[in-house]
Coordinates of C-alpha atoms in Angstrom, one line a residue:
Chain A
X29 CA 113.8 87.5 94.3
X30 CA 110.9 86.7 97.2
X31 CA 107.5 87.9 96.6
X32 CA 104.5 88.7 98.9
X33 CA 100.9 88.7 96.6
X34 CA 97.8 90.4 97.8
X35 CA 94.3 90.1 96.9
X36 CA 92.0 91.7 96.2
X37 CA 94.0 94.7 95.5
X38 CA 90.4 96.9 97.3
X39 CA 87.7 96.1 98.9
X40 CA 84.6 98.1 99.4
X41 CA 82.0 96.3 101.8
X42 CA 78.8 97.5 104.4
X43 CA 79.2 97.2 107.9
X44 CA 78.5 93.9 109.5
X45 CA 79.4 92.0 106.6
X46 CA 82.4 88.9 106.7
X47 CA 85.5 89.6 104.7
X48 CA 88.6 87.4 103.5
X49 CA 92.0 88.9 102.5
X50 CA 94.5 86.9 100.5
X51 CA 98.3 86.9 100.8
X52 CA 100.1 84.5 99.0
X53 CA 104.3 84.4 98.7
X54 CA 107.2 83.0 97.4
X55 CA 110.4 82.6 99.8
X56 CA 113.4 81.2 100.1
X57 CA 113.7 81.2 103.8
X58 CA 110.2 81.2 105.3
X59 CA 110.1 82.2 109.1
X60 CA 107.2 83.1 109.4
X61 CA 104.3 85.7 107.5
X62 CA 103.0 88.7 109.9
X63 CA 99.6 90.8 109.0
X64 CA 99.6 94.6 110.2
X65 CA 96.5 97.2 109.9
X66 CA 98.3 100.8 108.4
X67 CA 95.1 103.0 109.3
X68 CA 96.6 106.7 108.8
X69 CA 100.7 105.9 108.4
X70 CA 101.9 103.7 110.8
X71 CA 101.2 100.3 110.0
X72 CA 100.5 98.2 113.7
X73 CA 100.6 94.4 114.3
X74 CA 98.3 92.0 114.1
X75 CA 99.7 88.4 113.6
X76 CA 102.2 86.2 113.5
X77 CA 101.6 83.1 111.7
X78 CA 104.8 80.5 112.0
X79 CA 102.8 77.1 112.0
X80 CA 100.9 75.4 109.5
X81 CA 97.0 75.4 109.8
X82 CA 97.1 77.1 113.5
X83 CA 94.6 80.0 113.5
X84 CA 95.5 82.5 115.4
X85 CA 92.5 84.6 116.7
X86 CA 91.8 88.3 117.8
X87 CA 87.9 89.4 118.3
X88 CA 86.5 89.5 115.5
X89 CA 89.7 89.1 113.6
X90 CA 91.4 86.0 112.7
X91 CA 94.3 84.4 110.1
X92 CA 95.3 81.1 109.3
X93 CA 98.6 79.9 107.3
X94 CA 98.4 76.7 105.0
X95 CA 102.2 76.3 104.2
X96 CA 101.6 73.5 102.1
X97 CA 99.6 76.5 99.7
X98 CA 102.6 79.0 100.8
X99 CA 99.1 81.3 101.2
X100 CA 97.1 82.9 104.6
X101 CA 94.2 84.5 104.8
X102 CA 92.9 87.2 107.3
X103 CA 89.7 87.1 108.2
X104 CA 87.1 89.8 109.5
X105 CA 83.7 89.3 110.5
X106 CA 81.1 91.4 111.5
X107 CA 83.0 94.5 110.1
X108 CA 82.9 98.1 111.4
X109 CA 83.7 101.5 110.0
X110 CA 86.6 101.0 112.3
X111 CA 87.9 98.7 110.0
X112 CA 88.4 100.5 107.5
X113 CA 92.5 100.9 106.6
X114 CA 95.2 99.5 104.2
X115 CA 96.4 95.3 105.7
X116 CA 99.4 94.3 105.1
X117 CA 101.4 90.9 104.5
X118 CA 104.8 90.4 104.7
X119 CA 106.9 87.3 105.3
X120 CA 110.2 87.3 107.4
X121 CA 112.7 85.3 105.7
X122 CA 115.8 86.4 107.8
X123 CA 117.4 86.2 110.8
X124 CA 116.1 89.4 111.2
X125 CA 113.5 91.5 110.1
X126 CA 114.3 90.5 106.5
X127 CA 111.1 91.0 105.9
X128 CA 109.2 92.1 102.5
X129 CA 105.7 93.2 102.1
X130 CA 103.0 93.2 99.6
X131 CA 101.3 95.9 98.4
X132 CA 98.4 95.8 101.0
X133 CA 94.7 95.2 100.9
X134 CA 92.5 98.8 101.0
X135 CA 89.6 97.8 102.7
X136 CA 86.3 100.3 103.3
X137 CA 83.4 99.6 105.1
X138 CA 80.5 101.9 104.8
X139 CA 77.4 102.0 107.2
Chain B
X1 CA 101.0 107.5 120.1
X2 CA 103.3 104.4 119.1
X3 CA 106.6 103.6 121.3
X4 CA 108.4 104.9 118.2
X5 CA 108.2 108.0 117.5
X6 CA 109.4 110.1 114.2
X7 CA 110.2 114.0 113.5
X8 CA 109.3 115.5 111.3
X9 CA 105.8 114.6 110.5
X10 CA 106.2 116.2 106.9
X11 CA 109.2 117.4 105.1
X12 CA 109.7 119.6 101.9
X13 CA 112.8 119.8 100.7
X14 CA 114.5 121.1 97.3
X15 CA 117.2 118.8 95.7
X16 CA 120.1 121.1 96.7
X17 CA 118.9 121.1 100.2
X18 CA 120.6 118.6 103.3
X19 CA 117.9 117.6 105.6
X20 CA 117.6 114.7 108.5
X21 CA 115.2 111.9 109.7
X22 CA 115.1 111.0 113.2
X23 CA 113.6 108.1 115.0
X24 CA 113.3 107.4 118.2
X25 CA 112.2 104.3 120.0
X26 CA 111.1 103.7 124.2
X27 CA 110.3 100.1 123.8
X28 CA 113.7 98.5 124.5
X29 CA 114.0 97.0 121.4
X30 CA 117.9 96.2 119.9
X31 CA 117.3 96.4 116.4
X32 CA 115.6 99.6 114.4
X33 CA 115.1 100.0 110.5
X34 CA 113.5 102.3 107.6
X35 CA 111.3 101.8 105.2
X36 CA 110.2 103.3 102.2
X37 CA 106.6 102.9 101.4
X38 CA 105.8 104.7 97.5
X39 CA 102.3 104.9 96.2
X40 CA 100.9 101.9 94.8
X41 CA 104.5 100.2 95.8
X42 CA 105.0 97.5 98.8
X43 CA 106.8 99.1 101.6
X44 CA 110.5 98.9 101.1
X45 CA 113.6 97.7 103.5
X46 CA 115.9 100.4 103.1
X47 CA 118.5 100.1 105.8
X48 CA 118.4 97.4 109.3
X49 CA 120.8 98.4 112.4
X50 CA 121.1 95.6 114.8
X51 CA 123.0 96.7 118.1
X52 CA 124.2 100.2 116.4
X53 CA 125.6 98.2 113.5
X54 CA 124.4 98.0 110.0
X55 CA 123.4 94.8 108.9
X56 CA 121.3 95.6 106.2
X57 CA 122.2 97.8 102.7
X58 CA 119.6 97.1 100.2
X59 CA 121.1 98.8 97.4
X60 CA 120.0 102.2 98.5
X61 CA 121.6 105.0 96.9
X62 CA 124.2 107.3 98.4
X63 CA 122.2 110.5 98.5
X64 CA 120.6 108.3 101.8
X65 CA 122.7 108.3 104.4
X66 CA 121.7 106.3 108.3
X67 CA 123.0 106.6 111.3
X68 CA 122.1 105.1 114.7
X69 CA 124.1 106.0 117.4
X70 CA 122.8 104.0 119.9
X71 CA 120.1 101.7 120.4
X72 CA 116.7 104.3 120.7
X73 CA 117.8 106.7 118.2
X74 CA 118.2 106.4 114.4
X75 CA 118.6 109.2 111.7
X76 CA 118.4 109.2 108.1
X77 CA 120.5 111.9 106.1
X78 CA 118.9 114.0 102.8
X79 CA 121.1 114.8 100.2
X80 CA 120.4 115.8 96.4
X81 CA 117.2 113.5 96.7
X82 CA 115.0 113.1 93.7
X83 CA 111.4 114.0 92.8
X84 CA 110.9 110.1 92.4
X85 CA 112.5 110.0 96.9
X86 CA 108.9 111.8 97.7
X87 CA 107.5 109.2 99.8
X88 CA 106.5 108.5 103.4
X89 CA 109.7 107.0 105.5
X90 CA 108.5 104.7 108.0
X91 CA 111.3 103.7 111.0
X92 CA 110.2 101.2 113.0
X93 CA 112.0 98.6 115.8
X94 CA 111.6 95.0 117.6
X95 CA 113.9 92.6 119.4
X96 CA 117.2 91.3 116.9
X97 CA 116.5 87.5 116.0
X98 CA 113.8 85.5 113.6
X99 CA 109.8 85.8 114.6
X100 CA 109.2 89.2 116.2
X101 CA 107.6 91.7 115.2
X102 CA 108.4 95.3 114.3
X103 CA 106.4 98.9 116.1
X104 CA 105.9 101.2 113.2
X105 CA 106.6 105.0 114.0
X106 CA 104.2 107.6 111.9
X107 CA 106.5 108.3 109.5
X108 CA 107.8 111.1 107.5
X109 CA 105.6 112.3 104.7
X110 CA 109.1 113.6 102.0
X111 CA 108.3 115.7 99.3
X112 CA 111.0 116.5 96.9
X113 CA 110.5 119.5 94.6

């Protein structure tokens, strides 16, 4: 059975801090790893990673995949209160969206 | 507002009721999905439709019945639900194929009483 594990489960930081969220996976047929941000209800797409060692970056957010270690990290620098959300990691292991999600990391950024 | 619209946003139903959740996507995608998100559990994929054909059914109880009349619309028909079915039901769409990201709707918060 495919499995995705995220850590920590929750995190409280102050504005301006840098955070690192972790995702590890065990799947039978890895295709890609995706990060989503879920603020209220609808998860919104952040990154898709398919190749090991190549960093994806968008503003203060960045992510990298390590296929050898079967893991990925999501970094957020200079955090803002608007970064408060649940960050979901998911792994695609099928020809369609056969996606296994982790339980998420709940990030709270306090002023 | 995302390109995927779900209605209703909230639903309270009794165990003997029949109701339907509706999802519409305006993104030109050819695959649509139903996910269930329960408290303290990962999102669970329930059904996948590609080109209006169901391609995945993750052993979901028969009290949940999906319908995909065309590539833009997806329904989830509910009947004789149990209290443990209370959850956030999320619809998503994507292009069919490997390595494509999904776009999610706002979800329907379902409470079964």
